[in-house]
């Protein structure tokens, strides 16, 4: 695809070569994300960051990624701080904000809303999550992490065996990751969820039509037994009609060190898009896994910086200028990465 000037709304806009290109550019961002070098390639550029749902990782890492490329960030969080609360349409908001920004990252609770906003925007828009629909930058960082973890174990994505566990109905990260995996060869997918929270049928069908082997199950222990990656997810309580309904499923699947030891293959990688729900009635990924070296959740979040820097460099067409605007950092940075 032509990245320069493009919106990033869905993983379905990518061919496999596009994903590999994003990963190559992400690799080139390592010295900057790891604070060995500073680049000012986006000096003068402005990111409009508009998050109408809670976010820690996506909002802050998009902002930090833009800062690390030398650009500045203007931020709106929550409808209550936006003129949308006064009845302004997404069309008008997009026309206005795209006059103030060079690129926009947006999260919104309604599926399709970011695409609607992008249609009226004069600058590229990156979808930071639209309802239960898609979260393309998360899927890219997840797949980048999967590739990295598998490479360390002498395997590649085409041989991947992955179990996705939890709320597969409302979880936009697993929706986007499943669609992205359709670009890869003989991937095996085990979908572990309560009956009521199964992966939408059209996504399962899409995976099967792409040649993936997909098994659906409601049993955690069997589902995680023969896979390279366990991808755990939170019950998306904000998508349920009541917290009481979400409580029916919260805590149904709890991966802890004991279950991992007894049921997973040695060195099975544990992933989660985060936030994990650490309240006592949830704990889908227990804190007792924190010292397990196969817990990759914070490698995922670190990789998110690389992938989001790559997306900005691509849509603003500065990939080949990044190193020309660089110098060493002035401050102490050792030991963090
Ligand atoms: N993974 C993710 O989207 O996290 P945030 O909700 O904190 O952005």
PDB file of C-alpha atoms in Angstrom, residues 9-242:
ATOM      1  CA  UNK A   9      -8.100   2.283  10.182  1.00  0.00           C
ATOM      2  CA  UNK A  10      -8.134  -1.497   9.872  1.00  0.00           C
ATOM      3  CA  UNK A  11      -5.620  -4.303   9.527  1.00  0.00           C
ATOM      4  CA  UNK A  12      -7.592  -5.367   6.466  1.00  0.00           C
ATOM      5  CA  UNK A  13      -5.953  -2.606   4.457  1.00  0.00           C
ATOM      6  CA  UNK A  14      -2.591  -4.414   4.690  1.00  0.00           C
ATOM      7  CA  UNK A  15      -0.976  -7.029   2.471  1.00  0.00           C
ATOM      8  CA  UNK A  16       1.660  -9.235   4.050  1.00  0.00           C
ATOM      9  CA  UNK A  17       4.422  -7.153   2.442  1.00  0.00           C
ATOM     10  CA  UNK A  18       3.010  -4.019   4.083  1.00  0.00           C
ATOM     11  CA  UNK A  19       3.179  -5.652   7.511  1.00  0.00           C
ATOM     12  CA  UNK A  20       6.755  -6.773   6.884  1.00  0.00           C
ATOM     13  CA  UNK A  21       7.634  -3.228   5.768  1.00  0.00           C
ATOM     14  CA  UNK A  22       6.128  -1.756   8.965  1.00  0.00           C
ATOM     15  CA  UNK A  23       8.191  -4.243  11.002  1.00  0.00           C
ATOM     16  CA  UNK A  24      11.384  -3.325   9.100  1.00  0.00           C
ATOM     17  CA  UNK A  25      10.765   0.354   9.844  1.00  0.00           C
ATOM     18  CA  UNK A  26       9.961  -0.505  13.484  1.00  0.00           C
ATOM     19  CA  UNK A  27      13.335  -2.262  13.745  1.00  0.00           C
ATOM     20  CA  UNK A  28      15.000   0.954  12.546  1.00  0.00           C
ATOM     21  CA  UNK A  29      13.351   2.851  15.425  1.00  0.00           C
ATOM     22  CA  UNK A  30      15.134   0.826  18.142  1.00  0.00           C
ATOM     23  CA  UNK A  31      17.999   3.325  18.814  1.00  0.00           C
ATOM     24  CA  UNK A  32      15.453   6.122  19.278  1.00  0.00           C
ATOM     25  CA  UNK A  33      12.868   4.202  21.316  1.00  0.00           C
ATOM     26  CA  UNK A  34      15.689   2.826  23.487  1.00  0.00           C
ATOM     27  CA  UNK A  35      17.015   6.355  24.089  1.00  0.00           C
ATOM     28  CA  UNK A  36      20.437   5.858  22.514  1.00  0.00           C
ATOM     29  CA  UNK A  37      19.755   8.447  19.814  1.00  0.00           C
ATOM     30  CA  UNK A  38      17.462  11.452  19.442  1.00  0.00           C
ATOM     31  CA  UNK A  39      15.910  12.447  16.130  1.00  0.00           C
ATOM     32  CA  UNK A  40      14.122  15.707  15.324  1.00  0.00           C
ATOM     33  CA  UNK A  41      12.761  14.557  11.970  1.00  0.00           C
ATOM     34  CA  UNK A  42       9.199  15.666  12.858  1.00  0.00           C
ATOM     35  CA  UNK A  43      10.311  19.016  14.306  1.00  0.00           C
ATOM     36  CA  UNK A  44       7.325  21.371  13.893  1.00  0.00           C
ATOM     37  CA  UNK A  45       4.749  18.625  13.270  1.00  0.00           C
ATOM     38  CA  UNK A  46       1.680  18.262  15.520  1.00  0.00           C
ATOM     39  CA  UNK A  47      -0.139  15.091  16.535  1.00  0.00           C
ATOM     40  CA  UNK A  48      -3.792  15.588  17.451  1.00  0.00           C
ATOM     41  CA  UNK A  49      -4.500  12.943  20.091  1.00  0.00           C
ATOM     42  CA  UNK A  50      -8.240  12.420  20.664  1.00  0.00           C
ATOM     43  CA  UNK A  51      -9.181   9.688  23.096  1.00  0.00           C
ATOM     44  CA  UNK A  52     -12.870   9.460  23.934  1.00  0.00           C
ATOM     45  CA  UNK A  53     -12.439   6.249  25.949  1.00  0.00           C
ATOM     46  CA  UNK A  54      -9.995   5.480  28.784  1.00  0.00           C
ATOM     47  CA  UNK A  55      -6.490   4.576  27.660  1.00  0.00           C
ATOM     48  CA  UNK A  56      -3.042   4.411  29.205  1.00  0.00           C
ATOM     49  CA  UNK A  57      -0.838   2.573  26.680  1.00  0.00           C
ATOM     50  CA  UNK A  58      -2.245   3.605  23.339  1.00  0.00           C
ATOM     51  CA  UNK A  59      -2.708   7.288  24.169  1.00  0.00           C
ATOM     52  CA  UNK A  60       0.619   7.781  25.928  1.00  0.00           C
ATOM     53  CA  UNK A  61       2.667   5.663  23.546  1.00  0.00           C
ATOM     54  CA  UNK A  62       1.253   7.399  20.459  1.00  0.00           C
ATOM     55  CA  UNK A  63       2.154  10.709  22.107  1.00  0.00           C
ATOM     56  CA  UNK A  64       5.591   9.577  23.227  1.00  0.00           C
ATOM     57  CA  UNK A  65       6.317   8.010  19.837  1.00  0.00           C
ATOM     58  CA  UNK A  66       5.535  11.328  18.183  1.00  0.00           C
ATOM     59  CA  UNK A  67       7.695  13.199  20.699  1.00  0.00           C
ATOM     60  CA  UNK A  68      10.584  10.776  20.104  1.00  0.00           C
ATOM     61  CA  UNK A  69      10.431  11.680  16.409  1.00  0.00           C
ATOM     62  CA  UNK A  70      10.650  15.368  17.348  1.00  0.00           C
ATOM     63  CA  UNK A  71       6.976  16.319  17.022  1.00  0.00           C
ATOM     64  CA  UNK A  72       4.537  17.888  19.482  1.00  0.00           C
ATOM     65  CA  UNK A  73       1.237  16.558  20.818  1.00  0.00           C
ATOM     66  CA  UNK A  74      -2.099  18.326  21.432  1.00  0.00           C
ATOM     67  CA  UNK A  75      -4.509  16.161  23.365  1.00  0.00           C
ATOM     68  CA  UNK A  76      -8.242  15.855  24.086  1.00  0.00           C
ATOM     69  CA  UNK A  77      -9.484  13.150  26.413  1.00  0.00           C
ATOM     70  CA  UNK A  78     -13.120  12.298  27.142  1.00  0.00           C
ATOM     71  CA  UNK A  79     -16.261  13.631  25.498  1.00  0.00           C
ATOM     72  CA  UNK A  80     -16.814  15.966  28.443  1.00  0.00           C
ATOM     73  CA  UNK A  81     -13.737  17.989  27.440  1.00  0.00           C
ATOM     74  CA  UNK A  82     -14.691  18.185  23.768  1.00  0.00           C
ATOM     75  CA  UNK A  83     -17.305  20.179  21.865  1.00  0.00           C
ATOM     76  CA  UNK A  84     -18.841  16.829  20.897  1.00  0.00           C
ATOM     77  CA  UNK A  85     -20.507  17.150  24.328  1.00  0.00           C
ATOM     78  CA  UNK A  86     -22.206  20.299  22.932  1.00  0.00           C
ATOM     79  CA  UNK A  87     -23.562  18.408  19.916  1.00  0.00           C
ATOM     80  CA  UNK A  88     -20.748  18.936  17.409  1.00  0.00           C
ATOM     81  CA  UNK A  89     -20.633  16.226  14.751  1.00  0.00           C
ATOM     82  CA  UNK A  90     -17.656  13.995  13.979  1.00  0.00           C
ATOM     83  CA  UNK A  91     -17.569  15.642  10.527  1.00  0.00           C
ATOM     84  CA  UNK A  92     -17.150  19.151  11.957  1.00  0.00           C
ATOM     85  CA  UNK A  93     -14.711  17.950  14.604  1.00  0.00           C
ATOM     86  CA  UNK A  94     -12.584  16.285  11.932  1.00  0.00           C
ATOM     87  CA  UNK A  95     -12.620  19.359   9.673  1.00  0.00           C
ATOM     88  CA  UNK A  96     -11.505  21.551  12.582  1.00  0.00           C
ATOM     89  CA  UNK A  97      -8.900  19.263  14.181  1.00  0.00           C
ATOM     90  CA  UNK A  98      -7.299  18.408  10.867  1.00  0.00           C
ATOM     91  CA  UNK A  99      -6.545  22.112  10.423  1.00  0.00           C
ATOM     92  CA  UNK A 100      -4.629  22.060  13.708  1.00  0.00           C
ATOM     93  CA  UNK A 101      -2.715  18.795  13.237  1.00  0.00           C
ATOM     94  CA  UNK A 102      -0.483  16.933  10.782  1.00  0.00           C
ATOM     95  CA  UNK A 103      -1.756  13.513  11.855  1.00  0.00           C
ATOM     96  CA  UNK A 104      -4.470  12.412  14.297  1.00  0.00           C
ATOM     97  CA  UNK A 105      -4.695   9.386  16.603  1.00  0.00           C
ATOM     98  CA  UNK A 106      -8.225   8.693  17.808  1.00  0.00           C
ATOM     99  CA  UNK A 107     -10.124   6.315  20.079  1.00  0.00           C
ATOM    100  CA  UNK A 108     -13.916   6.283  20.188  1.00  0.00           C
ATOM    101  CA  UNK A 109     -16.460   3.880  21.762  1.00  0.00           C
ATOM    102  CA  UNK A 110     -18.509   3.384  18.580  1.00  0.00           C
ATOM    103  CA  UNK A 111     -17.487   0.867  15.926  1.00  0.00           C
ATOM    104  CA  UNK A 112     -16.885   2.639  12.602  1.00  0.00           C
ATOM    105  CA  UNK A 113     -16.617   6.102  14.187  1.00  0.00           C
ATOM    106  CA  UNK A 114     -12.901   6.561  13.499  1.00  0.00           C
ATOM    107  CA  UNK A 115     -13.451   5.747   9.815  1.00  0.00           C
ATOM    108  CA  UNK A 116     -16.334   8.251   9.729  1.00  0.00           C
ATOM    109  CA  UNK A 117     -14.054  10.868  11.294  1.00  0.00           C
ATOM    110  CA  UNK A 118     -11.234  10.023   8.877  1.00  0.00           C
ATOM    111  CA  UNK A 119     -13.504  10.522   5.865  1.00  0.00           C
ATOM    112  CA  UNK A 120     -13.804  14.201   6.832  1.00  0.00           C
ATOM    113  CA  UNK A 121     -10.190  14.680   7.942  1.00  0.00           C
ATOM    114  CA  UNK A 122      -7.634  16.506   5.826  1.00  0.00           C
ATOM    115  CA  UNK A 123      -4.737  14.654   7.483  1.00  0.00           C
ATOM    116  CA  UNK A 124      -4.013  10.947   8.146  1.00  0.00           C
ATOM    117  CA  UNK A 125      -5.998   9.394  10.993  1.00  0.00           C
ATOM    118  CA  UNK A 126      -4.806   6.372  12.970  1.00  0.00           C
ATOM    119  CA  UNK A 127      -7.431   4.252  14.682  1.00  0.00           C
ATOM    120  CA  UNK A 128      -6.556   3.829  18.363  1.00  0.00           C
ATOM    121  CA  UNK A 129      -9.582   1.573  18.900  1.00  0.00           C
ATOM    122  CA  UNK A 130     -13.193   1.985  17.739  1.00  0.00           C
ATOM    123  CA  UNK A 131     -15.591   0.192  20.058  1.00  0.00           C
ATOM    124  CA  UNK A 132     -15.333  -3.563  19.774  1.00  0.00           C
ATOM    125  CA  UNK A 133     -14.373  -3.319  16.106  1.00  0.00           C
ATOM    126  CA  UNK A 134     -10.621  -2.852  15.551  1.00  0.00           C
ATOM    127  CA  UNK A 135      -7.358  -1.797  17.164  1.00  0.00           C
ATOM    128  CA  UNK A 136      -4.893  -2.024  14.280  1.00  0.00           C
ATOM    129  CA  UNK A 137      -1.776  -0.612  15.947  1.00  0.00           C
ATOM    130  CA  UNK A 138      -2.255  -3.075  18.834  1.00  0.00           C
ATOM    131  CA  UNK A 139      -2.494  -5.992  16.391  1.00  0.00           C
ATOM    132  CA  UNK A 140       0.677  -4.817  14.666  1.00  0.00           C
ATOM    133  CA  UNK A 141       2.601  -4.568  17.934  1.00  0.00           C
ATOM    134  CA  UNK A 142       1.208  -7.940  19.006  1.00  0.00           C
ATOM    135  CA  UNK A 143       2.343  -9.579  15.787  1.00  0.00           C
ATOM    136  CA  UNK A 144       5.707  -7.814  15.974  1.00  0.00           C
ATOM    137  CA  UNK A 145       6.087  -9.258  19.486  1.00  0.00           C
ATOM    138  CA  UNK A 146       4.964 -12.720  18.346  1.00  0.00           C
ATOM    139  CA  UNK A 147       7.554 -12.650  15.563  1.00  0.00           C
ATOM    140  CA  UNK A 148      10.273 -11.570  17.988  1.00  0.00           C
ATOM    141  CA  UNK A 149       9.362 -14.197  20.609  1.00  0.00           C
ATOM    142  CA  UNK A 150       9.125 -16.990  18.006  1.00  0.00           C
ATOM    143  CA  UNK A 151      12.415 -16.001  16.369  1.00  0.00           C
ATOM    144  CA  UNK A 152      14.091 -16.371  19.767  1.00  0.00           C
ATOM    145  CA  UNK A 153      12.688 -19.936  19.863  1.00  0.00           C
ATOM    146  CA  UNK A 154      13.761 -20.818  16.295  1.00  0.00           C
ATOM    147  CA  UNK A 155      10.256 -20.592  14.806  1.00  0.00           C
ATOM    148  CA  UNK A 156       8.386 -18.181  12.558  1.00  0.00           C
ATOM    149  CA  UNK A 157       4.887 -16.764  12.242  1.00  0.00           C
ATOM    150  CA  UNK A 158       3.844 -19.232   9.535  1.00  0.00           C
ATOM    151  CA  UNK A 159       4.238 -22.057  12.088  1.00  0.00           C
ATOM    152  CA  UNK A 160       2.439 -20.193  14.860  1.00  0.00           C
ATOM    153  CA  UNK A 161       0.122 -21.994  17.261  1.00  0.00           C
ATOM    154  CA  UNK A 162      -1.789 -19.473  19.355  1.00  0.00           C
ATOM    155  CA  UNK A 163      -4.597 -19.670  21.935  1.00  0.00           C
ATOM    156  CA  UNK A 164      -6.721 -16.553  22.372  1.00  0.00           C
ATOM    157  CA  UNK A 165      -8.490 -16.648  25.713  1.00  0.00           C
ATOM    158  CA  UNK A 166     -11.316 -14.661  27.302  1.00  0.00           C
ATOM    159  CA  UNK A 167     -13.730 -12.114  25.867  1.00  0.00           C
ATOM    160  CA  UNK A 168     -13.383 -12.820  22.173  1.00  0.00           C
ATOM    161  CA  UNK A 169     -16.769 -11.279  21.370  1.00  0.00           C
ATOM    162  CA  UNK A 170     -16.014  -7.709  22.419  1.00  0.00           C
ATOM    163  CA  UNK A 171     -12.201  -7.706  22.432  1.00  0.00           C
ATOM    164  CA  UNK A 172     -11.109  -5.513  19.524  1.00  0.00           C
ATOM    165  CA  UNK A 173      -7.476  -6.547  19.929  1.00  0.00           C
ATOM    166  CA  UNK A 174      -8.260 -10.199  19.182  1.00  0.00           C
ATOM    167  CA  UNK A 175     -10.507  -9.170  16.288  1.00  0.00           C
ATOM    168  CA  UNK A 176      -7.679  -7.221  14.646  1.00  0.00           C
ATOM    169  CA  UNK A 177      -5.035  -9.841  15.461  1.00  0.00           C
ATOM    170  CA  UNK A 178      -7.181 -12.637  13.999  1.00  0.00           C
ATOM    171  CA  UNK A 179      -7.668 -10.705  10.762  1.00  0.00           C
ATOM    172  CA  UNK A 180      -3.947  -9.929  10.591  1.00  0.00           C
ATOM    173  CA  UNK A 181      -3.034 -13.602  11.037  1.00  0.00           C
ATOM    174  CA  UNK A 182      -5.011 -14.351   7.851  1.00  0.00           C
ATOM    175  CA  UNK A 183      -1.986 -13.003   5.950  1.00  0.00           C
ATOM    176  CA  UNK A 184       0.183 -15.852   7.233  1.00  0.00           C
ATOM    177  CA  UNK A 185       0.421 -19.489   6.187  1.00  0.00           C
ATOM    178  CA  UNK A 186      -0.590 -22.451   8.291  1.00  0.00           C
ATOM    179  CA  UNK A 187      -1.332 -20.733  11.586  1.00  0.00           C
ATOM    180  CA  UNK A 188      -3.249 -22.773  14.179  1.00  0.00           C
ATOM    181  CA  UNK A 189      -5.662 -20.863  16.404  1.00  0.00           C
ATOM    182  CA  UNK A 190      -7.473 -22.109  19.515  1.00  0.00           C
ATOM    183  CA  UNK A 191     -10.282 -19.775  20.590  1.00  0.00           C
ATOM    184  CA  UNK A 192     -11.073 -20.249  24.289  1.00  0.00           C
ATOM    185  CA  UNK A 193     -14.116 -18.367  25.570  1.00  0.00           C
ATOM    186  CA  UNK A 194     -17.488 -18.800  27.256  1.00  0.00           C
ATOM    187  CA  UNK A 195     -20.159 -19.690  24.677  1.00  0.00           C
ATOM    188  CA  UNK A 196     -21.690 -16.226  24.988  1.00  0.00           C
ATOM    189  CA  UNK A 197     -18.361 -14.463  24.313  1.00  0.00           C
ATOM    190  CA  UNK A 198     -17.196 -16.398  21.268  1.00  0.00           C
ATOM    191  CA  UNK A 199     -15.285 -14.766  18.424  1.00  0.00           C
ATOM    192  CA  UNK A 200     -17.739 -13.253  15.889  1.00  0.00           C
ATOM    193  CA  UNK A 201     -18.634 -15.888  13.285  1.00  0.00           C
ATOM    194  CA  UNK A 202     -17.553 -13.766  10.320  1.00  0.00           C
ATOM    195  CA  UNK A 203     -14.012 -13.475  11.723  1.00  0.00           C
ATOM    196  CA  UNK A 204     -13.807 -17.244  12.340  1.00  0.00           C
ATOM    197  CA  UNK A 205     -15.014 -17.814   8.784  1.00  0.00           C
ATOM    198  CA  UNK A 206     -12.473 -15.318   7.434  1.00  0.00           C
ATOM    199  CA  UNK A 207      -9.660 -17.165   9.219  1.00  0.00           C
ATOM    200  CA  UNK A 208     -10.803 -20.546   7.904  1.00  0.00           C
ATOM    201  CA  UNK A 209     -11.148 -19.229   4.356  1.00  0.00           C
ATOM    202  CA  UNK A 210      -7.579 -17.896   4.632  1.00  0.00           C
ATOM    203  CA  UNK A 211      -6.378 -21.429   5.468  1.00  0.00           C
ATOM    204  CA  UNK A 212      -5.928 -21.103   9.222  1.00  0.00           C
ATOM    205  CA  UNK A 213      -6.851 -24.096  11.386  1.00  0.00           C
ATOM    206  CA  UNK A 214      -9.313 -22.786  13.965  1.00  0.00           C
ATOM    207  CA  UNK A 215     -10.667 -24.708  16.965  1.00  0.00           C
ATOM    208  CA  UNK A 216     -13.233 -23.224  19.381  1.00  0.00           C
ATOM    209  CA  UNK A 217     -13.354 -24.365  22.999  1.00  0.00           C
ATOM    210  CA  UNK A 218     -14.583 -23.308  26.419  1.00  0.00           C
ATOM    211  CA  UNK A 219     -11.860 -25.231  28.305  1.00  0.00           C
ATOM    212  CA  UNK A 220      -8.782 -23.251  29.377  1.00  0.00           C
ATOM    213  CA  UNK A 221      -6.483 -26.135  30.324  1.00  0.00           C
ATOM    214  CA  UNK A 222      -6.949 -28.081  27.084  1.00  0.00           C
ATOM    215  CA  UNK A 223      -6.894 -24.903  24.985  1.00  0.00           C
ATOM    216  CA  UNK A 224      -3.489 -23.728  26.185  1.00  0.00           C
ATOM    217  CA  UNK A 225      -1.806 -27.145  26.134  1.00  0.00           C
ATOM    218  CA  UNK A 226      -0.135 -27.232  22.708  1.00  0.00           C
ATOM    219  CA  UNK A 227       0.504 -23.674  21.653  1.00  0.00           C
ATOM    220  CA  UNK A 228       3.434 -21.282  21.310  1.00  0.00           C
ATOM    221  CA  UNK A 229       1.490 -18.254  22.541  1.00  0.00           C
ATOM    222  CA  UNK A 230      -1.301 -17.840  25.089  1.00  0.00           C
ATOM    223  CA  UNK A 231      -2.957 -14.485  24.373  1.00  0.00           C
ATOM    224  CA  UNK A 232      -5.144 -13.666  27.379  1.00  0.00           C
ATOM    225  CA  UNK A 233      -7.775 -10.908  27.346  1.00  0.00           C
ATOM    226  CA  UNK A 234      -9.821  -8.957  29.865  1.00  0.00           C
ATOM    227  CA  UNK A 235     -13.597  -9.142  30.071  1.00  0.00           C
ATOM    228  CA  UNK A 236     -14.529  -5.901  28.285  1.00  0.00           C
ATOM    229  CA  UNK A 237     -16.941  -4.725  30.989  1.00  0.00           C
ATOM    230  CA  UNK A 238     -17.560  -1.410  29.216  1.00  0.00           C
ATOM    231  CA  UNK A 239     -19.273  -3.257  26.347  1.00  0.00           C
ATOM    232  CA  UNK A 240     -21.812  -5.091  28.557  1.00  0.00           C
ATOM    233  CA  UNK A 241     -25.257  -3.742  29.418  1.00  0.00           C
ATOM    234  CA  UNK A 242     -24.381  -3.916  33.133  1.00  0.00           C
TER     235      UNK A 242
END
